[in-house]
Amino acid sequence: MNKTVDSPDAAIAGISDNMVLGLGGFGLCGIPENSISALIRSGVKGLTCISNNAGVDDFGIGLMLQSKQVKKMISSYVGENAEFERQLLSGELEVDLIPQGTLATRLMAAGYGMPAIFTPAGVGTEIAKGKESRIFGEKEYLLEYAFDIDYSIVKAWKGDEYGNLIFRKTSRNFNPLIAMAGKITIAEVEEMVPAGELDPDHIHLPGIYVHRIFQGSNYEKRIEQRTVRQRN
Amino acid sequence: MNKTVDSPDAAIAGISDNMVLGLGGFGLCGIPENSISALIRSGVKGLTCISNNAGVDDFGIGLMLQSKQVKKMISSYVGENAEFERQLLSGELEVDLIPQGTLATRLMAAGYGMPAIFTPAGVGTEIAKGKESRIFGEKEYLLEYAFDIDYSIVKAWKGDEYGNLIFRKTSRNFNPLIAMAGKITIAEVEEMVPAGELDPDHIHLPGIYVHRIFQGSNYEKRIEQRTVRQRN
Amino acid sequence: MLDKNGIAKRIAKEVKDGYYVNLGIGIPTLVANYIPEGLNVVLQSENGLLGIGPFPFEGEEDADLINAGKQTITTLPGSAFFDSAMSFGMIRAGKVDLTILGAMEVSENGDIANWKIPGKMVKGMGGAMDLVASAKNIIVAMQHVNKAGESKLLPTCSLPLTGIKCVKKIVTELAVLSVLPEGGFQLLERAPGVSVDQIKSATAGKLIIEGEIPEMTI
Amino acid sequence: MLDKNGIAKRIAKEVKDGYYVNLGIGIPTLVANYIPEGLNVVLQSENGLLGIGPFPFEGEEDADLINAGKQTITTLPGSAFFDSAMSFGMIRAGKVDLTILGAMEVSENGDIANWKIPGKMVKGMGGAMDLVASAKNIIVAMQHVNKAGESKLLPTCSLPLTGIKCVKKIVTELAVLSVLPEGGFQLLERAPGVSVDQIKSATAGKLIIEGEIPEMTI
C-alpha cells in the first residue's frame, strides 16, 4: 500500500481548472506549503478553495491569489490580505463566509458519509437566509450540507507510506478534516517514516483517507503573530 | 482541575434508580470492570444501559443482568448471554437493537452538540419503521437522534487528573464516544499519571468530557474468543 | 462443489491491489488466508482497526486487541486504531473498497437478510446494517441452500432485511453469481464438477444464464 | 471608569473554579492575566487546544503552537490538542462553561453584532457565530459607547447579527450589566467614580435600575 509520490508536482497531478480544492491549516499554521508552490507552478486556474483562511499577501493561499488562480474562497476568516480585498471588491473573487465550526463539521460530515448536519451557528443571522432550519428540543438549528471536494491537500508532521498521519500541536486544526473530505487526498509531511514506525495508537488520521503522500522540504512555517514574554 | 476520586464507589455517586447509563467497550474489550462492580455493590435498579454489547453471563454487564439491575439494554449485539435471553423472553428486560454505526454516531452527535444525524443504515428494514427518512442525492437516509445520557462510564489505559484519556489498541472502540455523550462522565484507568505526563498530541479524549476519574485495580481483561496460531 | 475454504479462496480473487477490505464473521474471515502474496491489501475491523494481522502466537494474545468477531488478533506494520464513530464514518463515506459477508438470504434485486430469524432469539445486527447500507462493493459468501434444502437465492427475502439493493456478487459452494442492477442473478461461474442444472434447481430467484458458463478456477 | 485591563480584571471575577473558558480576541484575552492563582481554570482555544499557557519566552516561539488569534503561545500541564471538529463539537455540546468575547453592539434581548460592518471589507465571522450560538454563559467585554460616542447597548442591533438572545452579561468601562431573559439591561455595578446618570446617558437600550447600585470592587 505504497502511496508515496516523489514530488509535490507529482502529488497534484490531475488537479485541473475549476476544481474544488480543500486546503488544511489555520492561519499560516499547518498549511501545505510545498503543494501550494506546486499549484502555482502548475498554473491551474478557476479554483474554488475551501480553507479556513486565505493566507497572507505573500504566503500560503495568498500566493495563489496573487497569481489569480482562485475563483472562489470558502472560509471563515479572510483578514490580513490586501490582494484578497482588492480582488473581492473588484469582483474578480467570490467569497463564501461560513462559521468556523460549521466549516469544520461540514468537512467531517463528508469524511463520515453524513450528507448534512445540524448546527445552531448562524441562526437568526444573515447566514441563515435561504437555509432550512429545524427546532430540536427548544433550540433552532440550521441544516448544513457536507462538502464535495475534488482534491484535498493537507500538511502533517509525520506520515508513513500507508498515508497514516500524525499532526503536531495546533497545526492539526483543519488538516484531518480536510483530508477526510477529499475524493482524492494529498498529504505532505515534514517527516516520512517507514510503515510500522508510527505507533498505531498515535495516528490522528488513518491512511485510508489519504491517496498520495510525499516528503516535503524547506518548510518556512511562518509565524503570523509573534507574541513573547520577557524572561525575568 | 483535579477530577480524581478515590474509589469506584465514590466515582458512581449520584447514579440512582431508573437512570440512563452509557458504558464503554466492545464485547469484553475495554469495559469499565471496576465501575460495574461498584454499580452491583450499589444495588441501583431499573437502569437503561447504552452499550454496544451486554457482556457475558459471568462478566461485564452480564453481572448487572444477573443482579437484575437493568431494565433496558440499548445495544447493537447481545449474543453470548443466556441470562440476557431468559430475561428478554420472560419480559423482565427490554432491548433496543441499533446498528453499530448508528449507535456510535448517535453518541458522537451527543458529544458534538448535534441533535440528530443522517445515516443510511437500516433503510428499507424494520429499523426504519416510524423513523423519518430523507433522500440526499440519490440515497435515502434515516434521521437518528443524539442520545441523552445521565452518566457515562468508560475505561481507558492511561489518564491524568484533568481527565485526559488515552486508550490502548482496539479497547478504544466506543469508549471516547460514550465518554463524550454523558452529562456526567466517569473514567477508570489502568494507570493514572500526573498532569503533564501525557503528550498532549497523544490524548484521544480531552478531559473536558470527563468529570470523575480513578485508578482502577485488579483488571481481569477477559478474552472472549482466544484465537491463536501455532509457531512453526 | 466448494467447501468453505474453497468459497473463501474464490472470493480472494475479487480482492484487488490497493483495496481496503472489511471481512465479516465466518467464511469471509477465511478469505484473509487466500489473498495472494504481494497484493497490497488492508483489512478493516469495524471495532476500530485498519491493518488486521494473523492470529497471535499462543501466549501472545492481547485482550486489548481483538477483531469484530471478538477474536484475538495482531496488527501489521502501517496499521492504525480509531474509535467506532470514525470506523463507521469511513465505511459510510465509501472508503472501504470491498465488504465480504455472510447471508441467510439474498433476493434477486440485491436485498440481504442476515441478522434475524423470527421466533429465534435475536442477537442483533452489529455493524451489518451499516456495512450493507454504505459499502460500494458487497460480496456475499454463503451456502446456496439452507439446511432444509431450500434455496437462499430468492425472488424476495422472507426473513427480516438487513439492507436493500446492495449485494453485487454472491459466491456459494455451487457458483459465482452477480446481482444485476435491473434484478436477477446472473450466473458467472460454476464450481468444479457442478452443472448448470444443479445451480438452476438450487436457485429460487430469477437466474440468468447467457452462453457457456465456465467452471471457476481457484 | 475602567481601562481595558480594568474591564478584564472585573470579568476575571466571573471565572469560577473548575471552569473551562474560551477567550475571544482583544480585551477577553487580557482576562487570562487576572484569573486568581489557585483557581483551577482551563482555557480553550478553538483552533484545537485545551490548556493555553502564557506567551513563550523570546526564542521559544513554535509555529505549530498558536491560539485562535494566531499568536504564539505555550501549553500548560494537562493540556490536549484536537481537531477543529472536536473543538467546535465540545463548544456546541455546552462543555465550555464560559465564553468571553468582544462586541460592536448588544441589544436588550441579548442579540450580539460583532463581525460585519456594511460598506467595510468583511473579514469573516471565524468561530464567533458558533460560540455565541452554543455557549451556556456569554459575557461581553466592550466599550459602552463607540468612537462616535453612540451607545453600543441598544434596543435592537443595527449591524448584522452574530447571534441572537445569547449574551448573559456585559462589562464595559462604565458598568456591569446583566441581560434579562425578558429583555432589558439590568445595571448591577458601577465602575469606580462612574455615576448612574453617566451610565443612563450612555445606554440607548432599556436600562433597569433597581435600588442602590454598588460600585464594583476589582
PDB file of C-alpha atoms in Angstrom, chain C residues 36-176:
ATOM      1  CA  PRO C  36      -2.158 -13.555  -2.858  1.00  0.00           C
ATOM      2  CA  GLU C  37       1.246 -12.557  -1.506  1.00  0.00           C
ATOM      3  CA  GLY C  38       2.423  -9.277  -2.942  1.00  0.00           C
ATOM      4  CA  LEU C  39      -1.055  -7.819  -3.161  1.00  0.00           C
ATOM      5  CA  ASN C  40      -1.293  -4.689  -1.039  1.00  0.00           C
ATOM      6  CA  VAL C  41      -4.498  -5.069   0.879  1.00  0.00           C
ATOM      7  CA  VAL C  42      -5.516  -3.600   4.218  1.00  0.00           C
ATOM      8  CA  LEU C  43      -8.173  -5.321   6.291  1.00  0.00           C
ATOM      9  CA  GLN C  44     -10.528  -3.164   8.323  1.00  0.00           C
ATOM     10  CA  SER C  45     -12.093  -4.286  11.556  1.00  0.00           C
ATOM     11  CA  GLU C  46     -15.131  -2.200  12.366  1.00  0.00           C
ATOM     12  CA  ASN C  47     -14.379  -2.141  16.083  1.00  0.00           C
ATOM     13  CA  GLY C  48     -11.573   0.261  15.188  1.00  0.00           C
ATOM     14  CA  LEU C  49      -8.566  -1.056  13.283  1.00  0.00           C
ATOM     15  CA  LEU C  50      -7.027  -0.860   9.851  1.00  0.00           C
ATOM     16  CA  GLY C  51      -4.324  -3.466   9.293  1.00  0.00           C
ATOM     17  CA  ILE C  52      -5.515  -6.747  10.819  1.00  0.00           C
ATOM     18  CA  GLY C  53      -2.722  -9.288  11.049  1.00  0.00           C
ATOM     19  CA  PRO C  54      -2.835 -13.046  11.689  1.00  0.00           C
ATOM     20  CA  PHE C  55      -3.891 -14.618  14.990  1.00  0.00           C
ATOM     21  CA  PRO C  56      -1.253 -14.177  17.695  1.00  0.00           C
ATOM     22  CA  PHE C  57       1.127 -16.936  18.664  1.00  0.00           C
ATOM     23  CA  GLU C  58      -0.027 -18.813  21.725  1.00  0.00           C
ATOM     24  CA  GLY C  59       0.879 -16.836  24.830  1.00  0.00           C
ATOM     25  CA  GLU C  60       0.953 -13.539  22.934  1.00  0.00           C
ATOM     26  CA  GLU C  61      -2.784 -12.854  22.987  1.00  0.00           C
ATOM     27  CA  ASP C  62      -3.673  -9.284  23.964  1.00  0.00           C
ATOM     28  CA  ALA C  63      -7.102  -8.670  25.485  1.00  0.00           C
ATOM     29  CA  ASP C  64      -6.960  -5.116  24.088  1.00  0.00           C
ATOM     30  CA  LEU C  65      -6.501  -6.322  20.526  1.00  0.00           C
ATOM     31  CA  ILE C  66      -9.486  -8.109  19.007  1.00  0.00           C
ATOM     32  CA  ASN C  67     -11.401  -8.113  15.745  1.00  0.00           C
ATOM     33  CA  ALA C  68     -15.111  -7.542  15.215  1.00  0.00           C
ATOM     34  CA  GLY C  69     -15.701 -11.237  15.927  1.00  0.00           C
ATOM     35  CA  LYS C  70     -14.023 -10.691  19.327  1.00  0.00           C
ATOM     36  CA  GLN C  71     -11.131 -12.972  18.345  1.00  0.00           C
ATOM     37  CA  THR C  72      -7.609 -12.145  19.464  1.00  0.00           C
ATOM     38  CA  ILE C  73      -5.563 -10.853  16.526  1.00  0.00           C
ATOM     39  CA  THR C  74      -2.360  -8.992  15.730  1.00  0.00           C
ATOM     40  CA  THR C  75      -1.630  -5.889  13.675  1.00  0.00           C
ATOM     41  CA  LEU C  76       0.557  -5.422  10.630  1.00  0.00           C
ATOM     42  CA  PRO C  77       3.029  -2.580  10.020  1.00  0.00           C
ATOM     43  CA  GLY C  78       1.133   0.508   8.860  1.00  0.00           C
ATOM     44  CA  SER C  79      -1.915  -0.207  10.998  1.00  0.00           C
ATOM     45  CA  ALA C  80      -3.987   2.418  12.801  1.00  0.00           C
ATOM     46  CA  PHE C  81      -6.518   2.365  15.638  1.00  0.00           C
ATOM     47  CA  PHE C  82      -9.548   4.641  15.845  1.00  0.00           C
ATOM     48  CA  ASP C  83     -12.896   4.879  17.593  1.00  0.00           C
ATOM     49  CA  SER C  84     -16.159   3.353  16.393  1.00  0.00           C
ATOM     50  CA  ALA C  85     -17.555   6.633  15.038  1.00  0.00           C
ATOM     51  CA  MET C  86     -14.598   7.077  12.735  1.00  0.00           C
ATOM     52  CA  SER C  87     -14.709   3.389  11.856  1.00  0.00           C
ATOM     53  CA  PHE C  88     -18.278   3.588  10.626  1.00  0.00           C
ATOM     54  CA  GLY C  89     -17.577   7.060   9.267  1.00  0.00           C
ATOM     55  CA  MET C  90     -15.030   5.678   6.833  1.00  0.00           C
ATOM     56  CA  ILE C  91     -17.403   2.835   5.963  1.00  0.00           C
ATOM     57  CA  ARG C  92     -20.292   5.241   5.397  1.00  0.00           C
ATOM     58  CA  ALA C  93     -18.101   7.537   3.298  1.00  0.00           C
ATOM     59  CA  GLY C  94     -17.292   4.665   0.942  1.00  0.00           C
ATOM     60  CA  LYS C  95     -13.600   4.491   1.820  1.00  0.00           C
ATOM     61  CA  VAL C  96     -13.750   0.702   2.254  1.00  0.00           C
ATOM     62  CA  ASP C  97     -13.463  -0.788  -1.239  1.00  0.00           C
ATOM     63  CA  LEU C  98     -14.927  -4.210  -0.612  1.00  0.00           C
ATOM     64  CA  THR C  99     -17.130  -5.793   2.035  1.00  0.00           C
ATOM     65  CA  ILE C 100     -17.492  -9.537   2.254  1.00  0.00           C
ATOM     66  CA  LEU C 101     -20.180 -11.003   4.461  1.00  0.00           C
ATOM     67  CA  GLY C 102     -22.363 -13.990   5.045  1.00  0.00           C
ATOM     68  CA  ALA C 103     -26.118 -14.112   4.487  1.00  0.00           C
ATOM     69  CA  MET C 104     -29.171 -16.185   5.268  1.00  0.00           C
ATOM     70  CA  GLU C 105     -30.980 -14.987   2.145  1.00  0.00           C
ATOM     71  CA  VAL C 106     -30.301 -12.767  -0.856  1.00  0.00           C
ATOM     72  CA  SER C 107     -33.025 -11.594  -3.193  1.00  0.00           C
ATOM     73  CA  GLU C 108     -32.716 -11.135  -6.947  1.00  0.00           C
ATOM     74  CA  ASN C 109     -32.738  -7.349  -6.533  1.00  0.00           C
ATOM     75  CA  GLY C 110     -29.802  -7.477  -4.109  1.00  0.00           C
ATOM     76  CA  ASP C 111     -31.628  -7.319  -0.787  1.00  0.00           C
ATOM     77  CA  ILE C 112     -29.921  -9.192   2.003  1.00  0.00           C
ATOM     78  CA  ALA C 113     -31.201 -10.837   5.188  1.00  0.00           C
ATOM     79  CA  ASN C 114     -28.629 -11.974   7.698  1.00  0.00           C
ATOM     80  CA  TRP C 115     -29.497 -10.806  11.177  1.00  0.00           C
ATOM     81  CA  LYS C 116     -32.790 -12.113  12.443  1.00  0.00           C
ATOM     82  CA  ILE C 117     -34.933 -15.243  12.344  1.00  0.00           C
ATOM     83  CA  PRO C 118     -38.459 -14.658  13.677  1.00  0.00           C
ATOM     84  CA  GLY C 119     -39.151 -16.865  16.661  1.00  0.00           C
ATOM     85  CA  LYS C 120     -35.495 -17.288  17.486  1.00  0.00           C
ATOM     86  CA  MET C 121     -33.595 -15.156  19.997  1.00  0.00           C
ATOM     87  CA  VAL C 122     -32.442 -12.035  18.186  1.00  0.00           C
ATOM     88  CA  LYS C 123     -28.834 -11.231  18.929  1.00  0.00           C
ATOM     89  CA  GLY C 124     -28.633  -8.008  16.991  1.00  0.00           C
ATOM     90  CA  MET C 125     -27.331  -6.684  13.712  1.00  0.00           C
ATOM     91  CA  GLY C 126     -23.979  -5.459  14.982  1.00  0.00           C
ATOM     92  CA  GLY C 127     -22.393  -3.488  12.151  1.00  0.00           C
ATOM     93  CA  ALA C 128     -24.072  -5.408   9.331  1.00  0.00           C
ATOM     94  CA  MET C 129     -26.766  -2.831   8.543  1.00  0.00           C
ATOM     95  CA  ASP C 130     -24.198  -0.037   8.409  1.00  0.00           C
ATOM     96  CA  LEU C 131     -21.906  -2.069   6.179  1.00  0.00           C
ATOM     97  CA  VAL C 132     -24.528  -3.139   3.670  1.00  0.00           C
ATOM     98  CA  ALA C 133     -26.061   0.347   3.511  1.00  0.00           C
ATOM     99  CA  SER C 134     -22.733   2.011   2.789  1.00  0.00           C
ATOM    100  CA  ALA C 135     -20.284  -0.348   1.101  1.00  0.00           C
ATOM    101  CA  LYS C 136     -19.581   0.308  -2.561  1.00  0.00           C
ATOM    102  CA  ASN C 137     -18.985  -3.318  -3.339  1.00  0.00           C
ATOM    103  CA  ILE C 138     -20.581  -6.144  -1.375  1.00  0.00           C
ATOM    104  CA  ILE C 139     -19.855  -9.808  -1.975  1.00  0.00           C
ATOM    105  CA  VAL C 140     -21.855 -12.400  -0.122  1.00  0.00           C
ATOM    106  CA  ALA C 141     -20.247 -15.671   0.888  1.00  0.00           C
ATOM    107  CA  MET C 142     -22.814 -18.332   1.727  1.00  0.00           C
ATOM    108  CA  GLN C 143     -24.202 -21.775   1.083  1.00  0.00           C
ATOM    109  CA  HIS C 144     -26.537 -21.905  -1.919  1.00  0.00           C
ATOM    110  CA  VAL C 145     -29.240 -23.712   0.026  1.00  0.00           C
ATOM    111  CA  ASN C 146     -30.091 -23.811   3.716  1.00  0.00           C
ATOM    112  CA  LYS C 147     -30.047 -26.835   5.983  1.00  0.00           C
ATOM    113  CA  ALA C 148     -33.622 -27.666   4.991  1.00  0.00           C
ATOM    114  CA  GLY C 149     -32.504 -27.785   1.369  1.00  0.00           C
ATOM    115  CA  GLU C 150     -34.272 -24.549   0.422  1.00  0.00           C
ATOM    116  CA  SER C 151     -32.655 -22.024  -1.870  1.00  0.00           C
ATOM    117  CA  LYS C 152     -31.147 -18.930  -0.253  1.00  0.00           C
ATOM    118  CA  LEU C 153     -31.214 -17.043  -3.591  1.00  0.00           C
ATOM    119  CA  LEU C 154     -34.801 -15.893  -3.710  1.00  0.00           C
ATOM    120  CA  PRO C 155     -37.195 -13.695  -5.668  1.00  0.00           C
ATOM    121  CA  THR C 156     -37.723 -11.770  -2.425  1.00  0.00           C
ATOM    122  CA  CYS C 157     -36.309 -12.378   1.017  1.00  0.00           C
ATOM    123  CA  SER C 158     -38.654 -13.985   3.517  1.00  0.00           C
ATOM    124  CA  LEU C 159     -36.574 -13.048   6.566  1.00  0.00           C
ATOM    125  CA  PRO C 160     -36.320  -9.527   8.005  1.00  0.00           C
ATOM    126  CA  LEU C 161     -33.955  -7.489   5.825  1.00  0.00           C
ATOM    127  CA  THR C 162     -30.531  -6.213   6.760  1.00  0.00           C
ATOM    128  CA  GLY C 163     -30.317  -3.933   3.751  1.00  0.00           C
ATOM    129  CA  ILE C 164     -31.807  -3.361   0.337  1.00  0.00           C
ATOM    130  CA  LYS C 165     -30.407  -3.437  -3.212  1.00  0.00           C
ATOM    131  CA  CYS C 166     -26.855  -3.733  -2.033  1.00  0.00           C
ATOM    132  CA  VAL C 167     -25.404  -7.157  -2.856  1.00  0.00           C
ATOM    133  CA  LYS C 168     -23.260  -7.063  -6.008  1.00  0.00           C
ATOM    134  CA  LYS C 169     -21.945 -10.620  -6.133  1.00  0.00           C
ATOM    135  CA  ILE C 170     -22.537 -13.986  -4.472  1.00  0.00           C
ATOM    136  CA  VAL C 171     -20.130 -16.875  -4.117  1.00  0.00           C
ATOM    137  CA  THR C 172     -21.578 -20.190  -2.962  1.00  0.00           C
ATOM    138  CA  GLU C 173     -20.405 -23.792  -2.909  1.00  0.00           C
ATOM    139  CA  LEU C 174     -22.016 -24.136  -6.353  1.00  0.00           C
ATOM    140  CA  ALA C 175     -21.473 -20.909  -8.260  1.00  0.00           C
ATOM    141  CA  VAL C 176     -20.440 -17.313  -8.653  1.00  0.00           C
TER     142      VAL C 176
END
